[in-house]
Coordinates of C-alpha atoms and ligand atoms in Angstrom, one line a residue:
M101 CA -135.4 133.7 -15.8
K102 CA -136.4 133.2 -12.7
I103 CA -138.1 136.7 -11.5
S104 CA -140.2 137.5 -8.2
I105 CA -142.8 140.1 -8.3
V106 CA -144.0 142.3 -4.7
G107 CA -147.2 143.4 -5.1
S108 CA -150.5 141.4 -6.8
G109 CA -152.4 144.2 -8.2
Y110 CA -153.4 144.6 -11.6
V111 CA -149.6 145.6 -13.3
G112 CA -147.9 142.8 -10.6
I113 CA -150.9 140.0 -11.7
V114 CA -150.3 140.9 -15.4
T115 CA -146.9 141.2 -15.6
G116 CA -146.2 138.1 -13.7
I117 CA -148.4 135.6 -15.2
G118 CA -147.0 137.6 -19.4
F119 CA -144.1 136.9 -17.8
T120 CA -144.9 133.0 -16.8
E121 CA -146.8 132.6 -20.6
L122 CA -143.4 133.6 -21.9
G123 CA -141.2 130.6 -20.4
N124 CA -140.6 132.8 -17.4
E125 CA -141.0 131.2 -13.4
V126 CA -142.7 133.9 -11.1
I127 CA -143.3 134.5 -7.7
F128 CA -146.5 136.4 -6.9
I129 CA -144.7 138.0 -3.2
D130 CA -147.7 140.3 -0.9
T131 CA -149.0 140.4 2.2
D132 CA -152.6 140.6 1.6
K133 CA -153.4 136.8 2.1
A134 CA -156.6 136.7 0.4
K135 CA -154.5 137.2 -2.8
I136 CA -151.9 135.0 -2.6
N137 CA -154.3 132.1 -1.7
A138 CA -155.9 132.8 -5.0
I139 CA -153.2 133.5 -6.7
N140 CA -152.3 129.9 -5.9
N141 CA -155.5 128.4 -6.4
Q142 CA -154.9 130.2 -9.7
E143 CA -157.4 132.7 -9.5
P144 CA -156.7 136.3 -10.9
P145 CA -156.9 138.0 -7.7
I146 CA -158.5 141.0 -9.5
Y147 CA -160.7 141.0 -12.7
E148 CA -158.3 141.3 -16.1
K149 CA -160.0 139.8 -19.4
G150 CA -158.0 136.6 -20.5
L151 CA -156.2 136.6 -17.0
E152 CA -157.9 133.7 -15.5
E153 CA -157.0 131.1 -18.9
L154 CA -154.0 132.4 -18.7
M155 CA -153.3 131.4 -15.2
M156 CA -155.0 128.3 -15.8
K157 CA -151.7 127.8 -18.8
N158 CA -149.3 128.3 -17.2
R159 CA -150.3 127.4 -13.3
D160 CA -146.7 125.3 -13.1
K161 CA -144.6 128.4 -13.9
Y162 CA -146.0 130.6 -10.8
Y163 CA -147.0 130.6 -6.7
A164 CA -147.7 133.4 -4.3
T165 CA -146.2 133.7 -0.9
D166 CA -145.9 136.5 1.8
D167 CA -142.2 135.7 2.3
Y168 CA -139.9 137.6 1.0
S169 CA -136.0 136.3 1.6
E170 CA -137.2 132.5 0.3
A171 CA -138.6 134.6 -3.8
I172 CA -135.5 136.9 -3.8
D173 CA -133.5 133.8 -3.3
K174 CA -135.2 132.1 -5.6
S175 CA -135.6 134.6 -7.9
D176 CA -132.8 137.4 -10.4
I177 CA -135.4 139.4 -10.9
T178 CA -137.4 141.8 -8.4
F179 CA -140.3 143.7 -10.2
I180 CA -141.6 146.5 -7.5
C181 CA -145.8 146.7 -8.4
V182 CA -147.0 148.0 -5.4
A183 CA -149.5 150.9 -5.8
T184 CA -148.3 154.5 -5.1
P185 CA -151.9 156.4 -4.1
S186 CA -151.7 160.0 -3.0
N187 CA -151.6 162.4 -0.3
E188 CA -154.2 164.7 0.6
N189 CA -152.8 166.9 -1.1
G190 CA -152.3 165.0 -4.5
S191 CA -148.5 164.3 -3.9
I192 CA -147.0 160.7 -4.4
N193 CA -147.5 158.4 -1.0
L194 CA -144.6 155.6 -1.6
A195 CA -144.6 154.6 2.1
Y196 CA -145.0 150.7 0.0
I197 CA -142.2 151.1 -2.6
K198 CA -140.3 152.2 0.5
S199 CA -141.7 148.8 2.9
A200 CA -141.1 146.8 -0.7
A201 CA -137.3 148.3 -0.5
K202 CA -136.3 148.4 3.0
E203 CA -138.0 144.0 2.6
I204 CA -136.0 143.2 -0.5
G205 CA -133.2 145.4 0.7
K206 CA -133.3 142.5 4.3
T207 CA -132.9 139.6 1.8
L208 CA -130.7 141.2 -0.3
K209 CA -128.2 141.2 2.2
N210 CA -127.7 137.6 2.7
K211 CA -127.5 136.9 -1.1
S212 CA -123.6 136.4 -2.2
D213 CA -125.2 136.8 -6.3
F214 CA -126.0 139.4 -8.3
H215 CA -129.4 140.5 -8.8
V216 CA -131.8 143.1 -10.6
I217 CA -134.5 145.1 -8.4
V218 CA -136.6 146.8 -10.9
V219 CA -139.0 149.8 -10.2
K220 CA -142.2 149.2 -12.7
S221 CA -144.7 151.1 -9.6
T222 CA -145.8 154.8 -11.3
V223 CA -143.0 157.1 -9.2
V224 CA -141.8 160.7 -9.7
P225 CA -138.5 161.2 -10.8
R226 CA -135.0 160.7 -9.0
T227 CA -137.6 158.2 -6.8
T228 CA -135.6 155.2 -7.8
E229 CA -132.8 157.0 -7.3
E230 CA -133.0 158.9 -4.4
V231 CA -135.2 156.9 -2.0
V232 CA -135.5 153.9 -3.4
K233 CA -132.2 153.5 -3.9
P234 CA -131.0 154.9 -0.2
L235 CA -133.0 152.3 1.2
I236 CA -131.9 149.4 0.3
E237 CA -128.6 150.1 0.1
N238 CA -129.2 150.7 3.4
E239 CA -130.5 147.3 4.9
S240 CA -128.6 145.3 2.4
R241 CA -124.3 147.0 3.2
K242 CA -124.6 146.6 -0.4
K243 CA -124.1 149.4 -4.2
A244 CA -126.2 150.0 -6.4
F245 CA -124.9 149.2 -9.8
E246 CA -122.1 147.1 -8.9
D247 CA -123.9 144.7 -5.5
F248 CA -126.9 145.1 -6.9
G249 CA -128.3 145.7 -10.2
L250 CA -131.0 148.7 -9.4
A251 CA -133.4 150.1 -12.3
M252 CA -137.0 151.6 -13.3
N253 CA -139.5 149.8 -16.5
P254 CA -142.9 152.1 -16.2
E255 CA -145.6 150.5 -17.8
F256 CA -148.2 151.1 -20.2
L257 CA -150.9 148.2 -19.3
R258 CA -154.1 149.3 -19.4
E259 CA -156.8 148.0 -17.4
G260 CA -158.8 145.8 -19.0
N261 CA -156.5 145.2 -22.5
A262 CA -153.7 144.7 -19.9
I263 CA -153.2 141.2 -21.5
E264 CA -152.3 142.1 -25.1
D265 CA -150.5 146.0 -23.6
F266 CA -148.6 143.4 -22.2
F267 CA -147.5 141.2 -25.2
S268 CA -147.9 143.8 -27.4
P269 CA -146.6 147.1 -26.4
D270 CA -145.4 149.9 -28.5
R271 CA -142.9 151.0 -27.1
I272 CA -140.3 149.0 -24.3
V273 CA -139.0 151.8 -21.1
L274 CA -135.7 150.7 -19.7
G275 CA -134.2 152.6 -17.2
V276 CA -130.8 151.2 -16.4
K277 CA -127.2 152.3 -15.3
D278 CA -125.2 149.4 -14.8
D279 CA -123.8 147.5 -17.8
R280 CA -124.7 143.9 -16.1
T281 CA -128.4 144.9 -15.7
K282 CA -129.4 146.1 -18.7
S283 CA -127.6 143.5 -20.4
I284 CA -130.4 141.1 -19.0
F285 CA -133.1 143.6 -19.5
E286 CA -132.0 142.9 -22.9
E287 CA -132.6 139.3 -22.4
L288 CA -135.6 139.5 -20.7
Y289 CA -137.5 141.0 -23.3
V290 CA -135.8 139.8 -26.3
Q291 CA -139.2 138.1 -27.7
F292 CA -140.6 141.6 -27.8
S293 CA -140.0 143.1 -30.9
C294 CA -141.5 146.9 -30.3
P295 CA -139.2 149.5 -29.4
K296 CA -136.3 149.8 -27.1
L297 CA -136.3 152.9 -25.3
I298 CA -133.3 153.0 -23.0
T299 CA -132.6 156.2 -20.8
D300 CA -131.8 157.1 -17.8
I301 CA -133.3 156.2 -14.6
K302 CA -135.2 159.4 -13.6
T303 CA -135.9 159.9 -17.1
A304 CA -137.3 156.6 -17.3
E305 CA -139.7 158.0 -14.2
M306 CA -140.7 161.1 -16.2
I307 CA -141.6 159.1 -19.3
K308 CA -144.0 157.2 -17.5
Y309 CA -145.5 160.8 -16.4
A310 CA -145.7 162.7 -19.5
S311 CA -146.7 160.0 -21.2
N312 CA -149.6 159.9 -19.1
A313 CA -150.8 163.5 -18.4
F314 CA -150.3 164.2 -22.0
L315 CA -153.3 161.5 -22.1
A316 CA -154.8 163.6 -19.9
T317 CA -154.8 167.1 -21.1
K318 CA -156.0 164.5 -24.4
I319 CA -159.0 164.0 -23.0
S320 CA -159.8 167.9 -21.1
F321 CA -159.3 169.4 -24.5
A322 CA -161.4 167.2 -26.5
N323 CA -164.0 167.8 -23.3
E324 CA -163.3 171.0 -24.2
I325 CA -163.4 171.3 -28.0
G326 CA -167.1 168.9 -26.9
N327 CA -168.5 172.1 -25.5
I328 CA -168.6 174.4 -27.6
C329 CA -169.6 171.5 -29.5
K330 CA -172.7 171.3 -27.9
K331 CA -173.1 175.0 -28.1
L332 CA -172.8 175.2 -30.9
G333 CA -174.9 172.2 -32.1
I334 CA -172.0 170.4 -33.9
N335 CA -170.3 166.4 -32.6
A336 CA -167.7 166.6 -31.2
Y337 CA -166.4 163.7 -32.4
E338 CA -167.0 163.2 -36.1
V339 CA -164.2 166.9 -35.9
F340 CA -162.1 165.4 -34.0
K341 CA -162.7 162.1 -37.0
G342 CA -161.1 165.1 -39.0
V343 CA -158.8 166.8 -36.7
G344 CA -157.2 162.6 -35.6
L345 CA -157.1 161.9 -39.4
D346 CA -153.3 164.9 -39.1
H347 CA -150.7 162.3 -38.0
R348 CA -149.3 164.7 -36.5
I349 CA -152.4 165.0 -33.9
N350 CA -153.8 161.2 -34.6
P351 CA -156.8 160.0 -33.8
A352 CA -156.4 157.9 -30.4
F353 CA -157.9 159.4 -27.2
F354 CA -160.2 161.9 -28.5
R355 CA -163.7 160.4 -26.8
A356 CA -165.2 163.8 -25.3
G357 CA -167.6 163.7 -22.8
I358 CA -167.6 163.3 -19.2
G359 CA -163.7 163.3 -18.6
F360 CA -161.0 160.5 -17.6
G361 CA -161.2 158.6 -13.7
G362 CA -159.4 155.2 -12.8
S363 CA -156.1 154.8 -10.5
C364 CA -153.4 157.1 -12.9
F365 CA -154.6 159.2 -15.2
P366 CA -156.4 160.7 -12.4
K367 CA -153.5 160.6 -9.7
D368 CA -150.6 161.2 -11.8
V369 CA -152.0 163.9 -12.9
K370 CA -151.7 165.8 -9.3
A371 CA -148.8 163.6 -9.1
L372 CA -146.8 165.5 -11.3
I373 CA -148.4 169.0 -11.0
A374 CA -146.9 168.5 -6.9
K375 CA -143.5 167.5 -7.8
A376 CA -143.4 170.4 -11.0
E377 CA -144.3 173.0 -7.7
E378 CA -142.1 171.1 -5.7
V379 CA -138.9 172.1 -7.6
G380 CA -141.0 176.1 -8.5
E381 CA -142.6 175.6 -11.5
N382 CA -145.9 176.7 -12.3
P383 CA -147.3 173.7 -13.7
K384 CA -150.5 176.2 -15.8
I385 CA -152.1 173.7 -18.6
M386 CA -152.2 170.2 -16.2
R387 CA -154.0 172.9 -13.7
A388 CA -156.8 173.2 -16.4
V389 CA -156.3 169.5 -17.4
V390 CA -157.5 168.8 -13.5
E391 CA -160.2 171.6 -14.0
V392 CA -161.8 171.0 -16.9
N393 CA -161.6 167.0 -15.9
D394 CA -163.5 167.5 -12.4
R395 CA -166.7 169.5 -14.2
Q396 CA -167.5 167.4 -17.0
P397 CA -169.0 164.6 -15.4
L398 CA -171.6 168.2 -13.9
K399 CA -172.3 169.0 -17.5
M400 CA -174.7 165.7 -17.2
L401 CA -176.7 167.0 -14.4
E402 CA -177.2 170.1 -16.1
L403 CA -178.7 168.3 -19.2
L404 CA -181.1 166.0 -17.0
K405 CA -181.8 169.7 -15.6
K406 CA -183.0 171.4 -18.5
H407 CA -186.3 168.2 -19.2
I408 CA -186.7 167.1 -15.3
P409 CA -185.8 170.9 -13.3
N410 CA -186.7 169.7 -10.1
L411 CA -185.1 165.9 -9.9
K412 CA -187.0 165.4 -6.6
G413 CA -188.0 161.5 -6.1
K414 CA -187.8 160.6 -9.4
R415 CA -186.8 157.8 -10.1
I416 CA -183.0 158.4 -12.6
G417 CA -181.7 154.9 -14.0
I418 CA -178.0 154.6 -14.4
L419 CA -176.6 153.1 -17.5
G420 CA -172.6 151.9 -15.9
L421 CA -170.3 152.4 -12.7
A422 CA -166.6 151.5 -13.5
F423 CA -164.4 153.8 -14.6
K424 CA -164.9 152.6 -18.0
P425 CA -166.0 149.4 -19.5
D426 CA -164.4 145.9 -19.3
T427 CA -163.3 146.6 -16.1
D428 CA -165.2 146.1 -12.0
D429 CA -162.8 149.2 -11.3
I430 CA -164.8 152.0 -10.0
R431 CA -162.2 153.9 -8.5
E432 CA -162.4 158.3 -9.6
S433 CA -164.9 157.1 -11.6
R434 CA -167.3 159.5 -13.0
A435 CA -170.3 157.4 -11.6
I436 CA -169.5 159.0 -8.6
P437 CA -170.1 162.8 -8.8
I438 CA -172.6 162.3 -10.9
V439 CA -174.6 159.4 -8.1
E440 CA -173.5 161.8 -5.6
R441 CA -175.3 164.7 -6.6
L442 CA -179.0 162.5 -7.6
I443 CA -178.6 162.6 -3.7
E444 CA -178.2 165.6 -2.5
E445 CA -180.7 166.8 -5.3
G446 CA -183.1 163.5 -3.7
A447 CA -183.2 161.4 -7.5
K448 CA -184.5 157.5 -7.0
I449 CA -180.7 155.9 -8.4
I450 CA -181.7 152.8 -10.0
A451 CA -178.1 151.6 -11.0
Y452 CA -176.8 148.7 -13.2
D453 CA -173.0 148.0 -14.6
P454 CA -172.1 144.7 -15.6
K455 CA -169.2 143.8 -13.1
A456 CA -168.3 146.8 -10.9
M457 CA -172.0 147.2 -8.9
D458 CA -170.3 144.5 -6.0
N459 CA -167.5 147.4 -5.7
F460 CA -169.6 149.9 -6.2
R461 CA -172.3 149.3 -3.5
K462 CA -170.0 149.6 -0.9
L463 CA -169.2 153.6 -1.6
F464 CA -173.3 153.7 -2.2
P465 CA -175.2 151.5 -0.6
Q466 CA -178.3 153.2 -1.3
I467 CA -179.1 153.7 -4.0
E468 CA -181.4 150.5 -5.3
Y469 CA -179.1 147.5 -8.0
T470 CA -180.7 146.0 -10.8
S471 CA -178.7 142.7 -12.9
S472 CA -180.1 143.5 -15.8
A473 CA -179.9 146.7 -17.8
E474 CA -183.4 146.3 -19.0
N475 CA -184.2 147.6 -15.7
V476 CA -183.0 150.7 -16.0
L477 CA -184.6 151.9 -18.6
N478 CA -188.0 152.1 -16.7
A479 CA -187.3 155.6 -15.8
D480 CA -187.7 159.0 -16.1
A481 CA -184.4 159.5 -17.2
V482 CA -181.5 157.4 -18.2
L483 CA -177.7 158.6 -17.5
V484 CA -174.9 156.6 -19.9
V485 CA -172.0 156.5 -17.8
T486 CA -169.7 153.9 -18.7
E487 CA -169.7 152.8 -22.8
W488 CA -170.3 148.5 -21.9
D489 CA -170.9 146.7 -25.3
E490 CA -174.1 145.7 -24.8
F491 CA -175.9 149.2 -23.7
E492 CA -175.4 149.2 -27.7
E493 CA -177.8 147.1 -28.1
L494 CA -180.7 148.7 -25.5
D495 CA -184.3 149.8 -26.5
Y496 CA -184.8 153.7 -25.7
T497 CA -187.3 154.2 -28.8
E498 CA -189.6 157.1 -26.0
K499 CA -186.8 156.8 -23.0
V500 CA -185.3 160.8 -21.9
V501 CA -181.0 160.3 -22.6
I502 CA -178.3 162.1 -21.5
D503 CA -175.5 160.2 -22.5
G504 CA -172.1 160.7 -21.5
R505 CA -169.8 158.4 -24.2
M506 CA -171.5 158.3 -27.2
I507 CA -174.2 155.1 -28.1
E508 CA -175.2 155.1 -31.3
R509 CA -178.6 153.6 -30.3
A510 CA -179.1 155.3 -27.1
R511 CA -179.4 158.4 -30.4
K512 CA -183.2 157.1 -31.0
A513 CA -184.5 157.8 -28.0
A514 CA -187.7 160.1 -27.9
I515 CA -185.5 162.7 -25.9
Y516 CA -181.3 163.5 -26.1
E517 CA -178.4 164.7 -24.9
G518 CA -174.4 163.9 -25.7
V519 CA -173.1 165.8 -23.8
C520 CA -169.8 166.7 -26.6
W521 CA -172.2 166.5 -29.3
Ligands
LIG842 C1 -154.1 154.4 -19.4 C2 -153.1 154.8 -19.7 O1 -154.1 155.1 -21.3 C3 -152.2 153.2 -20.1 O2 -151.7 154.2 -20.7 C4 -151.4 154.4 -18.3 O3 -150.3 152.4 -18.0 C5 -152.0 153.6 -17.5 O4 -153.0 154.3 -17.4 C6 -151.5 152.8 -15.6 O5 -150.8 154.4 -15.8 O6 -151.9 152.2 -15.5 P1 -155.9 152.7 -17.6 O7 -156.3 154.2 -16.3 O8 -156.2 151.8 -17.6 O9 -154.7 152.7 -18.2 O10 -157.5 153.7 -19.1 P2 -157.3 154.8 -19.8 O11 -157.9 153.3 -21.1 O12 -156.2 154.7 -20.4 O13 -158.5 154.7 -19.6 C7 -158.7 155.9 -18.7 C8 -159.5 156.6 -18.7 O14 -159.8 157.9 -20.2 C9 -161.3 156.6 -18.5 O15 -162.5 157.1 -17.6 C10 -161.8 156.2 -20.0 O16 -162.8 156.4 -19.9 C11 -161.1 158.2 -20.1 N1 -161.2 158.5 -21.7 C12 -160.0 157.7 -23.1 C13 -162.3 159.6 -22.3 O17 -162.8 160.1 -21.9 N2 -161.9 159.5 -23.7 C14 -161.2 159.3 -24.2 O18 -160.5 159.1 -25.5 C15 -160.3 157.9 -23.4

């Protein structure tokens, strides 16, 4: 099939390159010249495990452009994969979605063949039908579900595992209305053997939010139980091993520690809270999920001050800056509030991360960065913020370690504090 993809962030690029591997032809549309050049030189515009190899392997099957009309003319189906950031009040910012919809609409006006537009960006329920649809219809002077197809197909890609998640998803959710679009989808996803759930459009939008909100809730719940465990001298990891064996519960996403970051959970939970309030609901559980998550990284500071009450002038090492391992992404990373607080308290920070230092330096140019994890151990205390594999190789004996992510090796430190164990 011939596919165009608007937006080449991690969802767009992984989805597009994934489709080329399955034998499709893909055109990426982006407004960022640097990204276009990178893609056309087979360079991943983001760091994602396995992506570069796939881009090399399938280099004849894709290219990038900023020209909507060329890309839409030459394709049968367009995925909208642009970012949906948060507004100040937590609600979803649809600026990029709206501009993509308008541009697509303008181009569709001159296209006679049936074309399908699919929203893959995470959008609050009803956005596809109440925002995207009228914009495309107005610009194209055509009718959705008759003259062109419109659908919603949420993504469930984890950064760092996105390629694997693309090829082996737990499920594919397709929010569709017209039969023609449904059969095009069935053809596109024919090679996938996982359950395929066909719903209406707004249900597909809600499945995405409910999934992320549930996973975020599971983490905050694990952290709340973990905080109680810490006070009682219990290891939360052992507790959740026992809890997760109940097949109704499942062991995944019970890693207690310093909470969730990234570009999805914090933003999506807040957007769903805002949507709930807009329709007159009071989402108490989700508000508590955010509150627990905001407090959790500061637990590390409490534990640190138990051993070093005055941090002024003390050298504090930070292991890990990315919001999770295997990514250079620092959006909503738990390292941010931790570093902010350490700076406020006058500590001297030395930090290391295998991938995320360049990004972190843009936010915090004033702290020291080092090219090896060992150098970080040369400090009055070390905080483990991200669980990179290589942190399991270090020698922590004789060190003061506050561990936010359960690094087994670190437990051998002279003074060791786990956040929830
Ligand atoms: C998340 C979801 O897992 C994906 O299914 C979804 O597609 C994606 O958001 C999205 O909406 O685009 P991602 O944010 O890449 O993926 O990363 P996760 O692996 O889910 O981790 C999110 C945060 O939760 C990280 O900061 C991680 O350290 C934290 N976490 C995760 C925990 O603190 N404990 C856990 O048990 C699991």
